[in-house]
PDB file of C-alpha atoms in Angstrom:
ATOM      1  CA  UNK A 203     -90.600 107.694 243.303  1.00 50.00           C
ATOM      2  CA  UNK A 204     -92.208 105.356 240.856  1.00 57.00           C
ATOM      3  CA  UNK A 205     -89.601 106.512 238.333  1.00 76.00           C
ATOM      4  CA  UNK A 206     -86.604 105.446 240.446  1.00 79.00           C
ATOM      5  CA  UNK A 207     -86.690 101.941 238.958  1.00 80.00           C
ATOM      6  CA  UNK A 208     -86.041 103.359 235.510  1.00 87.00           C
ATOM      7  CA  UNK A 209     -83.402 105.916 236.502  1.00 90.00           C
ATOM      8  CA  UNK A 210     -79.687 105.154 236.112  1.00 90.00           C
ATOM      9  CA  UNK A 211     -77.464 106.732 238.694  1.00 91.00           C
ATOM     10  CA  UNK A 212     -74.725 108.869 236.984  1.00 90.00           C
ATOM     11  CA  UNK A 213     -72.193 108.171 239.638  1.00 91.00           C
ATOM     12  CA  UNK A 214     -72.203 104.323 240.072  1.00 91.00           C
ATOM     13  CA  UNK A 215     -74.115 103.608 236.774  1.00 88.00           C
ATOM     14  CA  UNK A 216     -76.741 101.458 238.524  1.00 89.00           C
ATOM     15  CA  UNK A 217     -80.445 101.610 238.319  1.00 90.00           C
ATOM     16  CA  UNK A 218     -82.849 102.256 241.241  1.00 90.00           C
ATOM     17  CA  UNK A 219     -81.704 105.483 242.837  1.00 91.00           C
ATOM     18  CA  UNK A 220     -80.844 109.054 242.020  1.00 90.00           C
ATOM     19  CA  UNK A 221     -77.302 110.321 241.784  1.00 91.00           C
ATOM     20  CA  UNK A 222     -77.752 112.557 245.020  1.00 92.00           C
ATOM     21  CA  UNK A 223     -78.921 109.493 246.936  1.00 91.00           C
ATOM     22  CA  UNK A 224     -75.834 107.376 245.797  1.00 91.00           C
ATOM     23  CA  UNK A 225     -73.634 105.943 248.485  1.00 91.00           C
ATOM     24  CA  UNK A 226     -71.435 103.914 246.149  1.00 87.00           C
ATOM     25  CA  UNK A 227     -68.192 104.935 244.479  1.00 88.00           C
ATOM     26  CA  UNK A 228     -67.837 106.110 240.966  1.00 86.00           C
ATOM     27  CA  UNK A 229     -66.980 103.266 238.666  1.00 85.00           C
ATOM     28  CA  UNK A 230     -64.098 103.571 236.255  1.00 84.00           C
ATOM     29  CA  UNK A 231     -65.326 103.945 232.703  1.00 82.00           C
ATOM     30  CA  UNK A 232     -62.684 103.542 229.993  1.00 86.00           C
ATOM     31  CA  UNK A 233     -62.914 106.310 227.263  1.00 87.00           C
ATOM     32  CA  UNK A 234     -60.482 106.931 224.515  1.00 88.00           C
ATOM     33  CA  UNK A 235     -58.394 109.957 224.853  1.00 93.00           C
ATOM     34  CA  UNK A 236     -59.008 113.144 222.910  1.00 92.00           C
ATOM     35  CA  UNK A 237     -55.733 112.800 221.009  1.00 94.00           C
ATOM     36  CA  UNK A 238     -56.499 109.281 219.942  1.00 92.00           C
ATOM     37  CA  UNK A 239     -60.042 110.391 218.646  1.00 94.00           C
ATOM     38  CA  UNK A 240     -58.426 113.353 216.793  1.00 95.00           C
ATOM     39  CA  UNK A 241     -55.760 111.107 215.221  1.00 95.00           C
ATOM     40  CA  UNK A 242     -58.438 108.594 214.070  1.00 94.00           C
ATOM     41  CA  UNK A 243     -60.572 111.454 212.515  1.00 95.00           C
ATOM     42  CA  UNK A 244     -57.473 112.860 210.665  1.00 96.00           C
ATOM     43  CA  UNK A 245     -56.623 109.384 209.233  1.00 96.00           C
ATOM     44  CA  UNK A 246     -60.278 109.031 208.036  1.00 96.00           C
ATOM     45  CA  UNK A 247     -60.181 112.404 206.349  1.00 95.00           C
ATOM     46  CA  UNK A 248     -56.933 111.665 204.547  1.00 95.00           C
ATOM     47  CA  UNK A 249     -58.450 108.339 203.279  1.00 94.00           C
ATOM     48  CA  UNK A 250     -61.455 110.226 201.926  1.00 94.00           C
ATOM     49  CA  UNK A 251     -59.241 112.836 200.201  1.00 93.00           C
ATOM     50  CA  UNK A 252     -57.195 109.885 198.519  1.00 91.00           C
ATOM     51  CA  UNK A 253     -60.435 108.299 197.464  1.00 90.00           C
ATOM     52  CA  UNK A 254     -61.742 111.526 196.053  1.00 89.00           C
ATOM     53  CA  UNK A 255     -58.515 112.256 194.164  1.00 87.00           C
ATOM     54  CA  UNK A 256     -58.279 108.641 192.752  1.00 81.00           C
ATOM     55  CA  UNK A 257     -61.882 108.674 191.642  1.00 74.00           C
ATOM     56  CA  UNK A 258     -61.032 111.505 189.130  1.00 68.00           C
ATOM     57  CA  UNK A 259     -62.099 115.048 188.834  1.00 59.00           C
ATOM     58  CA  UNK A 260     -64.603 116.793 186.671  1.00 51.00           C
ATOM     59  CA  UNK A 261     -63.681 119.695 184.285  1.00 46.00           C
ATOM     60  CA  UNK A 262     -65.224 122.250 186.585  1.00 53.00           C
ATOM     61  CA  UNK A 263     -63.006 121.074 189.515  1.00 60.00           C
ATOM     62  CA  UNK A 264     -59.982 121.290 187.275  1.00 61.00           C
ATOM     63  CA  UNK A 265     -60.840 124.866 186.362  1.00 61.00           C
ATOM     64  CA  UNK A 266     -61.171 125.948 189.975  1.00 67.00           C
ATOM     65  CA  UNK A 267     -57.909 124.333 190.902  1.00 65.00           C
ATOM     66  CA  UNK A 268     -56.135 126.255 188.061  1.00 64.00           C
ATOM     67  CA  UNK A 269     -57.642 129.480 189.328  1.00 64.00           C
ATOM     68  CA  UNK A 270     -56.533 128.849 192.822  1.00 65.00           C
ATOM     69  CA  UNK A 271     -53.024 127.844 191.862  1.00 65.00           C
ATOM     70  CA  UNK A 272     -52.673 131.130 189.977  1.00 61.00           C
ATOM     71  CA  UNK A 273     -53.987 133.270 192.857  1.00 59.00           C
ATOM     72  CA  UNK A 274     -51.816 131.559 195.551  1.00 56.00           C
ATOM     73  CA  UNK A 275     -48.248 131.195 194.501  1.00 55.00           C
ATOM     74  CA  UNK A 276     -46.489 131.446 197.747  1.00 53.00           C
ATOM     75  CA  UNK A 277     -47.720 128.208 199.379  1.00 48.00           C
ATOM     76  CA  UNK A 278     -46.012 124.832 198.770  1.00 48.00           C
ATOM     77  CA  UNK A 279     -47.370 122.534 196.170  1.00 47.00           C
ATOM     78  CA  UNK A 280     -48.324 119.708 198.704  1.00 46.00           C
ATOM     79  CA  UNK A 281     -50.273 122.018 201.027  1.00 45.00           C
ATOM     80  CA  UNK A 282     -52.006 123.796 198.183  1.00 44.00           C
ATOM     81  CA  UNK A 283     -53.063 120.361 196.697  1.00 48.00           C
ATOM     82  CA  UNK A 284     -54.556 119.078 199.896  1.00 45.00           C
ATOM     83  CA  UNK A 285     -56.355 122.445 200.540  1.00 45.00           C
ATOM     84  CA  UNK A 286     -57.569 122.690 197.032  1.00 45.00           C
ATOM     85  CA  UNK A 287     -59.133 119.152 197.339  1.00 46.00           C
ATOM     86  CA  UNK A 288     -60.624 120.160 200.660  1.00 47.00           C
ATOM     87  CA  UNK A 289     -62.244 123.303 199.231  1.00 45.00           C
ATOM     88  CA  UNK A 290     -63.231 121.466 195.937  1.00 45.00           C
ATOM     89  CA  UNK A 291     -66.349 120.093 197.648  1.00 46.00           C
ATOM     90  CA  UNK A 292     -67.163 123.624 198.788  1.00 46.00           C
ATOM     91  CA  UNK A 293     -66.909 124.942 195.194  1.00 43.00           C
ATOM     92  CA  UNK A 294     -69.586 122.424 194.163  1.00 45.00           C
ATOM     93  CA  UNK A 295     -71.922 123.969 196.690  1.00 46.00           C
ATOM     94  CA  UNK A 296     -71.284 127.688 196.053  1.00 45.00           C
ATOM     95  CA  UNK A 297     -69.467 128.459 192.833  1.00 44.00           C
ATOM     96  CA  UNK A 298     -69.921 132.166 193.199  1.00 48.00           C
ATOM     97  CA  UNK A 299     -67.609 132.663 196.127  1.00 43.00           C
ATOM     98  CA  UNK A 300     -64.868 135.295 195.602  1.00 45.00           C
ATOM     99  CA  UNK A 301     -61.199 134.240 195.127  1.00 45.00           C
ATOM    100  CA  UNK A 302     -60.075 136.305 198.189  1.00 45.00           C
ATOM    101  CA  UNK A 303     -62.213 134.197 200.441  1.00 44.00           C
ATOM    102  CA  UNK A 304     -60.808 131.038 198.843  1.00 46.00           C
ATOM    103  CA  UNK A 305     -57.198 132.069 199.383  1.00 45.00           C
ATOM    104  CA  UNK A 306     -58.016 132.973 203.054  1.00 46.00           C
ATOM    105  CA  UNK A 307     -59.437 129.512 203.616  1.00 44.00           C
ATOM    106  CA  UNK A 308     -56.503 127.832 201.965  1.00 45.00           C
ATOM    107  CA  UNK A 309     -54.022 129.693 204.194  1.00 47.00           C
ATOM    108  CA  UNK A 310     -55.956 128.545 207.340  1.00 45.00           C
ATOM    109  CA  UNK A 311     -55.986 124.932 206.070  1.00 48.00           C
ATOM    110  CA  UNK A 312     -52.308 124.788 205.199  1.00 46.00           C
ATOM    111  CA  UNK A 313     -51.321 126.301 208.587  1.00 45.00           C
ATOM    112  CA  UNK A 314     -53.472 123.880 210.479  1.00 45.00           C
ATOM    113  CA  UNK A 315     -52.182 120.873 208.487  1.00 45.00           C
ATOM    114  CA  UNK A 316     -48.565 121.964 208.989  1.00 46.00           C
ATOM    115  CA  UNK A 317     -48.917 122.285 212.772  1.00 45.00           C
ATOM    116  CA  UNK A 318     -50.041 118.713 213.277  1.00 43.00           C
TER     117      UNK A 318
END
């Protein structure tokens, strides 16, 4: 019971008693909605993509983009550009990945971006 002074009740958010001993009401704690959090994360990702594209690309990244654009011809140019820039950071980490796995990842990226 010596620890009670340092314990915060999870129900009323006050110190001095355990949650199962609480006789108070649960206090309202404002939290941002999940949709608001997701929208914020998406905006941050778009800003990072724009910064990466404006910073310029190395010759190796240009080569991988050309290879991907040849392998995937059915996707629209805007979605393939965004997915190619998403996967360009992946290509730096593992340059030995096969083109079939790259096209699969581009398809999943383009479908998720078009749905939102």
